[in-house]
Short mmCIF file of C-alpha atoms and ligand atoms in Angstrom, two decimals:
data_model
loop_
_atom_site.label_atom_id
_atom_site.label_comp_id
_atom_site.label_asym_id
_atom_site.label_seq_id
_atom_site.Cartn_x
_atom_site.Cartn_y
_atom_site.Cartn_z
CA LYS A 1 34.16 2.51 -29.75
CA GLU A 2 34.07 -0.94 -31.30
CA ALA A 3 31.06 -1.49 -33.54
CA LYS A 4 28.59 -3.90 -32.00
CA ASN A 5 26.12 -5.94 -33.94
CA HIS A 6 23.92 -6.73 -30.98
CA ILE A 7 21.86 -4.92 -28.36
CA GLN A 8 23.30 -5.48 -24.89
CA VAL A 9 20.67 -5.31 -22.14
CA GLY A 10 21.82 -5.35 -18.52
CA PHE A 11 19.32 -6.17 -15.80
CA ALA A 12 20.18 -5.30 -12.19
CA GLN A 13 17.84 -7.62 -10.31
CA ALA A 14 17.08 -7.02 -6.61
CA MET A 15 17.27 -10.70 -5.71
CA SER A 16 16.51 -14.03 -7.34
CA SER A 17 15.43 -16.01 -4.29
CA ASP A 18 11.66 -15.94 -4.74
CA ASN A 19 9.42 -17.32 -7.49
CA TRP A 20 8.03 -13.92 -8.40
CA ARG A 21 11.54 -12.71 -9.34
CA LYS A 22 12.25 -16.02 -11.12
CA GLU A 23 9.15 -15.52 -13.22
CA MET A 24 10.25 -11.97 -14.03
CA GLU A 25 13.63 -13.26 -15.23
CA LYS A 26 12.07 -16.06 -17.25
CA GLY A 27 9.79 -13.53 -18.95
CA MET A 28 12.85 -11.44 -19.86
CA GLN A 29 14.85 -14.42 -21.11
CA VAL A 30 12.08 -15.81 -23.28
CA GLN A 31 11.24 -12.39 -24.70
CA SER A 32 14.93 -11.65 -25.42
CA SER A 33 15.22 -14.93 -27.32
CA LEU A 34 12.59 -13.62 -29.75
CA TYR A 35 14.92 -10.78 -30.77
CA PRO A 36 17.96 -12.29 -32.53
CA HIS A 37 20.16 -9.28 -31.73
CA VAL A 38 19.32 -8.88 -28.05
CA LYS A 39 21.76 -10.17 -25.45
CA LEU A 40 20.52 -10.10 -21.87
CA GLU A 41 22.77 -10.22 -18.84
CA ILE A 42 21.26 -10.46 -15.34
CA LYS A 43 23.22 -9.46 -12.24
CA ASN A 44 21.53 -10.46 -9.00
CA ALA A 45 22.16 -8.36 -5.88
CA ASN A 46 20.83 -10.88 -3.34
CA ASN A 47 18.82 -8.15 -1.59
CA ASN A 48 22.03 -6.25 -0.77
CA VAL A 49 21.75 -2.55 -1.66
CA GLU A 50 25.53 -1.98 -1.86
CA SER A 51 25.89 -4.90 -4.28
CA GLN A 52 23.09 -3.52 -6.40
CA ILE A 53 24.72 -0.08 -6.62
CA GLN A 54 28.03 -1.76 -7.55
CA GLN A 55 26.32 -3.88 -10.22
CA ILE A 56 24.65 -0.80 -11.74
CA HIS A 57 28.08 0.84 -11.97
CA ASP A 58 29.52 -2.34 -13.52
CA PHE A 59 26.84 -2.20 -16.19
CA ILE A 60 27.70 1.47 -16.78
CA ASP A 61 31.38 0.50 -17.21
CA GLU A 62 30.38 -2.27 -19.62
CA ARG A 63 28.49 0.40 -21.57
CA VAL A 64 25.33 -1.64 -21.98
CA ASP A 65 22.86 -0.28 -24.53
CA VAL A 66 19.98 -0.30 -22.05
CA LEU A 67 19.91 -0.81 -18.31
CA ILE A 68 16.92 -2.31 -16.49
CA VAL A 69 16.82 -1.99 -12.69
CA SER A 70 14.46 -3.34 -10.05
CA PRO A 71 15.65 -1.26 -7.08
CA ILE A 72 15.80 -3.05 -3.71
CA LYS A 73 15.02 0.22 -1.91
CA SER A 74 14.10 3.56 -3.49
CA LYS A 75 16.35 6.17 -1.93
CA PRO A 76 19.81 4.54 -1.87
CA VAL A 77 19.63 3.37 -5.49
CA THR A 78 18.48 6.71 -6.94
CA ALA A 79 21.96 8.25 -7.39
CA ALA A 80 23.34 5.18 -9.19
CA ILE A 81 20.55 5.43 -11.74
CA GLU A 82 21.24 9.11 -12.24
CA ASN A 83 24.86 8.13 -12.96
CA ALA A 84 23.70 5.70 -15.64
CA LEU A 85 21.65 8.45 -17.30
CA LYS A 86 24.60 10.87 -17.09
CA ALA A 87 26.70 8.23 -18.84
CA GLY A 88 24.11 8.25 -21.64
CA ILE A 89 22.62 4.84 -20.85
CA PRO A 90 18.82 4.72 -21.11
CA THR A 91 17.46 3.19 -17.92
CA ILE A 92 14.20 1.35 -17.32
CA ILE A 93 12.91 0.96 -13.76
CA ILE A 94 10.77 -2.10 -13.13
CA ASP A 95 8.44 -2.96 -10.18
CA ARG A 96 10.05 -0.91 -7.38
CA LYS A 97 10.65 2.80 -7.96
CA ILE A 98 13.48 5.20 -7.19
CA ASP A 99 12.95 8.67 -5.69
CA GLY A 100 11.99 11.29 -8.27
CA ASN A 101 11.63 11.06 -12.04
CA ASN A 102 15.18 10.64 -13.28
CA TYR A 103 14.78 7.52 -15.41
CA THR A 104 13.89 6.79 -19.02
CA ALA A 105 10.82 4.65 -18.40
CA TYR A 106 9.05 2.85 -15.58
CA ILE A 107 7.08 -0.38 -15.92
CA GLY A 108 4.94 -2.01 -13.27
CA ALA A 109 1.42 -2.31 -11.93
CA ASN A 110 -0.19 0.53 -9.98
CA ASN A 111 0.52 -0.42 -6.37
CA MET A 112 -1.74 2.29 -4.98
CA ASP A 113 -4.61 0.64 -6.88
CA ILE A 114 -3.59 -2.77 -5.55
CA GLY A 115 -3.98 -1.47 -1.99
CA LYS A 116 -7.30 0.13 -2.88
CA ASP A 117 -8.55 -3.06 -4.55
CA ALA A 118 -7.68 -5.10 -1.46
CA ALA A 119 -9.66 -2.72 0.75
CA LYS A 120 -12.63 -2.56 -1.63
CA TYR A 121 -12.67 -6.34 -1.83
CA ILE A 122 -12.80 -6.65 1.95
CA LEU A 123 -15.56 -4.02 2.16
CA SER A 124 -17.60 -5.80 -0.49
CA GLY A 125 -17.59 -8.99 1.55
CA ILE A 126 -18.76 -7.69 4.94
CA LYS A 127 -22.21 -7.04 6.32
CA ASP A 128 -21.45 -5.79 9.81
CA PHE A 129 -18.45 -4.20 11.38
CA THR A 130 -15.06 -5.90 11.03
CA SER A 131 -11.50 -5.27 12.16
CA VAL A 132 -8.51 -5.51 9.85
CA VAL A 133 -4.78 -6.07 10.32
CA GLN A 134 -2.27 -5.04 7.65
CA ILE A 135 1.16 -6.60 7.07
CA THR A 136 3.32 -4.36 4.90
CA GLY A 137 6.34 -5.18 2.77
CA ASP A 138 9.62 -3.32 3.34
CA ILE A 139 8.48 0.30 3.48
CA ALA A 140 11.83 1.44 2.08
CA SER A 141 10.56 -0.02 -1.19
CA SER A 142 7.82 1.80 -3.12
CA PRO A 143 5.28 -1.03 -3.56
CA ALA A 144 4.90 -1.33 0.23
CA ARG A 145 4.42 2.41 0.71
CA GLU A 146 1.94 2.63 -2.16
CA ARG A 147 -0.03 -0.49 -1.19
CA GLN A 148 -0.32 0.87 2.35
CA LEU A 149 -1.44 4.31 1.14
CA GLY A 150 -4.06 2.89 -1.20
CA PHE A 151 -5.36 0.38 1.33
CA GLU A 152 -5.71 2.92 4.12
CA SER A 153 -7.25 5.60 1.89
CA VAL A 154 -10.22 3.34 1.13
CA LEU A 155 -10.60 1.92 4.65
CA LYS A 156 -10.64 5.44 6.09
CA LYS A 157 -13.82 6.27 4.21
CA SER A 158 -15.83 3.41 5.69
CA GLU A 159 -17.45 3.17 9.11
CA LYS A 160 -17.75 -0.58 8.74
CA VAL A 161 -14.06 -1.39 9.12
CA LYS A 162 -11.30 -0.44 11.49
CA LEU A 163 -7.61 -0.96 10.82
CA VAL A 164 -6.57 -2.19 14.27
CA ALA A 165 -2.87 -2.87 13.63
CA THR A 166 -0.17 -2.58 10.98
CA ILE A 167 2.86 -4.86 11.17
CA HIS A 168 5.88 -3.77 9.15
CA GLY A 169 7.31 -6.87 7.49
CA ASP A 170 10.17 -7.09 4.96
CA TRP A 171 8.40 -9.07 2.17
CA GLU A 172 9.47 -12.43 3.61
CA LYS A 173 7.65 -14.85 5.90
CA PRO A 174 9.94 -14.76 8.97
CA SER A 175 9.32 -11.02 9.41
CA VAL A 176 5.63 -11.75 10.03
CA THR A 177 5.67 -14.73 12.35
CA GLY A 178 6.83 -13.25 15.68
CA PRO A 179 4.86 -9.96 15.63
CA LEU A 180 1.63 -11.60 14.43
CA ASP A 181 1.92 -14.40 16.97
CA LYS A 182 2.06 -11.78 19.71
CA LEU A 183 -0.80 -9.74 18.29
CA LEU A 184 -3.13 -12.73 18.10
CA ASP A 185 -2.75 -13.25 21.84
CA SER A 186 -4.74 -10.07 22.38
CA MET A 187 -7.12 -9.86 19.39
CA THR A 188 -8.78 -11.75 16.55
CA PRO A 189 -9.25 -9.57 13.47
CA GLY A 190 -11.80 -10.39 10.77
CA TYR A 191 -9.33 -9.92 7.93
CA ILE A 192 -5.58 -9.72 7.41
CA PHE A 193 -4.19 -8.01 4.32
CA ALA A 194 -0.59 -9.04 3.60
CA HIS A 195 1.36 -7.11 0.96
CA ASN A 196 2.45 -10.34 -0.75
CA ASP A 197 1.47 -13.99 -0.87
CA ARG A 198 4.68 -15.26 0.76
CA MET A 199 3.90 -13.24 3.89
CA ALA A 200 0.22 -14.21 3.54
CA MET A 201 1.29 -17.86 3.74
CA GLY A 202 3.20 -16.95 6.92
CA VAL A 203 -0.01 -15.38 8.27
CA TRP A 204 -1.92 -18.60 7.61
CA GLU A 205 0.70 -20.68 9.42
CA VAL A 206 0.50 -18.45 12.51
CA LEU A 207 -3.32 -18.49 12.37
CA LYS A 208 -3.19 -22.28 12.30
CA GLN A 209 -1.08 -22.36 15.44
CA HIS A 210 -3.79 -20.29 17.12
CA ASP A 211 -6.51 -22.45 15.58
CA LEU A 212 -7.90 -19.34 13.88
CA GLN A 213 -7.41 -20.36 10.23
CA ASN A 214 -11.16 -20.70 9.68
CA LYS A 215 -12.06 -17.46 11.44
CA VAL A 216 -9.68 -14.92 9.95
CA LYS A 217 -9.73 -14.27 6.21
CA ILE A 218 -6.50 -13.49 4.36
CA VAL A 219 -5.98 -11.33 1.28
CA GLY A 220 -2.55 -11.35 -0.41
CA VAL A 221 -0.79 -9.90 -3.44
CA ASP A 222 1.17 -11.43 -6.39
CA GLY A 223 -1.16 -14.20 -7.60
CA LEU A 224 1.66 -16.33 -8.97
CA TYR A 225 0.98 -19.44 -10.97
CA GLY A 226 2.47 -22.76 -9.81
CA PRO A 227 2.71 -24.96 -6.71
CA ASN A 228 3.68 -22.29 -4.15
CA GLY A 229 1.86 -19.42 -5.78
CA GLY A 230 -1.14 -17.38 -4.74
CA ILE A 231 -3.41 -18.98 -7.35
CA GLN A 232 -2.90 -22.38 -5.72
CA TYR A 233 -3.38 -20.83 -2.26
CA VAL A 234 -6.75 -19.42 -3.38
CA LYS A 235 -7.72 -22.83 -4.78
CA ASP A 236 -6.69 -24.46 -1.50
CA LYS A 237 -8.75 -21.87 0.45
CA ILE A 238 -5.67 -20.71 2.33
CA LEU A 239 -6.24 -17.23 0.89
CA LEU A 240 -9.66 -15.67 0.42
CA ALA A 241 -8.19 -13.66 -2.46
CA THR A 242 -4.96 -12.39 -3.96
CA ILE A 243 -4.35 -9.44 -6.25
CA LEU A 244 -2.38 -10.19 -9.38
CA TYR A 245 0.93 -8.31 -9.50
CA PRO A 246 2.36 -9.01 -12.96
CA THR A 247 6.17 -9.04 -13.14
CA GLY A 248 6.48 -7.14 -16.44
CA GLY A 249 9.63 -9.06 -17.43
CA ALA A 250 8.66 -9.62 -21.08
CA GLU A 251 7.27 -6.10 -21.45
CA ALA A 252 10.50 -4.59 -20.11
CA ILE A 253 12.47 -6.24 -22.92
CA ASP A 254 10.03 -4.87 -25.52
CA LEU A 255 10.50 -1.41 -24.02
CA ALA A 256 14.29 -1.79 -24.07
CA VAL A 257 14.29 -2.72 -27.77
CA LYS A 258 12.01 0.20 -28.65
CA ILE A 259 14.25 2.61 -26.79
CA VAL A 260 17.40 1.39 -28.56
CA ASN A 261 15.61 1.62 -31.91
CA GLY A 262 14.68 5.21 -31.17
CA GLU A 263 10.94 4.48 -31.09
CA PHE A 264 8.58 6.44 -28.87
CA VAL A 265 7.88 4.94 -25.45
CA HIS A 266 5.72 6.21 -22.61
CA LYS A 267 7.58 7.29 -19.51
CA ASN A 268 5.20 5.39 -17.24
CA ASN A 269 3.90 2.01 -18.36
CA THR A 270 1.18 0.54 -16.17
CA LEU A 271 0.48 -3.20 -16.11
CA ASN A 272 -3.04 -4.46 -15.38
CA THR A 273 -4.02 -6.16 -12.15
CA VAL A 274 -7.07 -8.15 -11.12
CA VAL A 275 -8.48 -9.59 -7.90
CA ILE A 276 -8.31 -13.39 -7.96
CA ASP A 277 -10.75 -15.24 -5.71
CA SER A 278 -12.81 -18.44 -5.85
CA VAL A 279 -14.99 -16.96 -8.61
CA ASN A 280 -12.26 -16.55 -11.25
CA VAL A 281 -9.37 -18.66 -9.96
CA ASP A 282 -9.88 -21.54 -12.43
CA LEU A 283 -10.11 -19.14 -15.33
CA MET A 284 -6.88 -17.45 -14.24
CA GLN A 285 -5.13 -20.78 -13.86
CA ASN A 286 -6.16 -21.81 -17.38
CA GLN A 287 -4.84 -18.54 -18.79
CA PHE A 288 -1.49 -19.06 -17.08
CA ASN A 289 -1.35 -22.69 -18.23
CA LYS A 290 -1.58 -21.48 -21.81
CA LEU A 291 1.02 -18.79 -21.27
CA VAL A 292 3.50 -21.20 -19.72
CA GLU A 293 2.95 -23.70 -22.55
CA GLN A 294 3.71 -20.96 -25.05
CA GLN A 295 6.86 -19.96 -23.16
CA ASN A 296 8.02 -23.58 -23.10
CA ASP A 297 7.33 -23.94 -26.84
CA ILE A 298 9.43 -20.87 -27.52
CA GLU A 299 12.26 -22.21 -25.37
CA GLY A 300 12.07 -25.60 -27.11
CA GLN A 301 12.17 -24.01 -30.56
CA GLN A 302 15.01 -21.77 -29.51
CA GLN A 303 17.02 -24.82 -28.48
CA VAL A 304 16.45 -26.47 -31.88
CA ILE A 305 17.56 -23.27 -33.62
CA ASN A 306 20.68 -23.05 -31.46
CA GLU A 307 21.61 -26.64 -32.29
CA GLN A 308 21.10 -26.00 -35.99
CA VAL A 309 23.24 -22.89 -35.83
CA LYS A 310 26.00 -24.88 -34.12
CA ALA A 311 25.76 -27.68 -36.70
CA TYR A 312 25.88 -25.11 -39.49
CA GLN A 313 28.90 -23.41 -37.95
CA SER A 314 30.87 -26.63 -37.63
CA GLN A 315 29.94 -27.66 -41.18
CA ASN A 316 30.98 -24.25 -42.33
CA SER A 317 34.39 -24.44 -40.71
CA MET A 318 34.82 -27.94 -42.14
CA ILE A 319 34.10 -26.64 -45.62
CA LYS A 320 36.51 -23.74 -45.13
CA LEU A 321 39.19 -26.18 -44.01
CA MET A 322 38.62 -28.35 -47.05
CA ILE A 323 38.77 -25.37 -49.41
CA GLY A 324 42.01 -24.35 -47.69
CA LEU A 325 43.43 -27.82 -48.29
CA LEU A 326 42.37 -27.77 -51.95
CA VAL A 327 44.09 -24.44 -52.44
CA LEU A 328 47.27 -25.86 -50.93
CA LEU A 329 47.14 -28.82 -53.31
C1 FRU B 401 9.25 -10.24 -4.92
C2 FRU B 401 8.38 -9.28 -4.18
C3 FRU B 401 6.91 -9.57 -4.45
C4 FRU B 401 6.31 -8.24 -4.24
C5 FRU B 401 7.33 -7.38 -4.91
C6 FRU B 401 7.32 -5.98 -4.50
O1 FRU B 401 10.60 -10.09 -4.60
O2 FRU B 401 8.66 -9.32 -2.82
O3 FRU B 401 6.40 -10.57 -3.63
O4 FRU B 401 5.04 -8.12 -4.74
O5 FRU B 401 8.58 -7.96 -4.64
O6 FRU B 401 8.37 -5.26 -5.04
#
């Protein structure tokens, strides 16, 4: 095998269409740029499981030093990851899980806790009885299953709430619209818990059509920063609350580097979450402002360094050329 002087990281991304995934990738790119020897390549499967399996095998063929995968669905991607391990490639799973424990490390927030936090938050805000509707993500992916389990486990223990309906969405807005529209013809719940903020925005739009946007309270998940993120939705009073679901992009790169360097890493790495509502939304926004400024600074500095390296290289080849000419003379 040819000696390599860099660490090749391959990331098999589920899709790149939404801002949460874009933030994850940005976190990885900025973090990689802090390690001079790390080269990151992202392959994006556009939410197509077959493509993702193919891309994992392509990374295996390329013999990357570490593989990072965010599986679209758990079950169908499991065997591909076992193949990577068999080929001796350490593999980090991020956000969505595979079936079983055949991976090097996992990184992500505790989705069971996110479901529990959503239920506890609703319970803490009610005096009398209330009814609740749940909109799940794609239940072939682990965050949807775990958020549902956590949410229902807490609701079950209380007499004050009843889960009156669960709509199975697919993480995107259009999967919510039709079924919720129909449901609202026959009932008006007190709360709707949507497994992410994109679907929560869909909920709000349907509520508006029924003129119910001021009656039904919405709780989402993700809490992204920026114009179409959950933080803004909480500020705009579209959402009552959202639960932060950090992407873990930067942390995944740190893990990858540690693994390649032979350092100890935990098998399961849990990222913190927090409920964001009107009480702490400004604080959260300020924190993210600072983080984004830092990221932009790093990117700016990186660009300057790259330009200097290029200038140095061209000067260097110029000097070599001149020395060559002198030798000829
Ligand atoms: C982004 C996303 C998030 C959600 C996560 C679950 O693609 O749909 O909105 O929290 O994936 O894996």
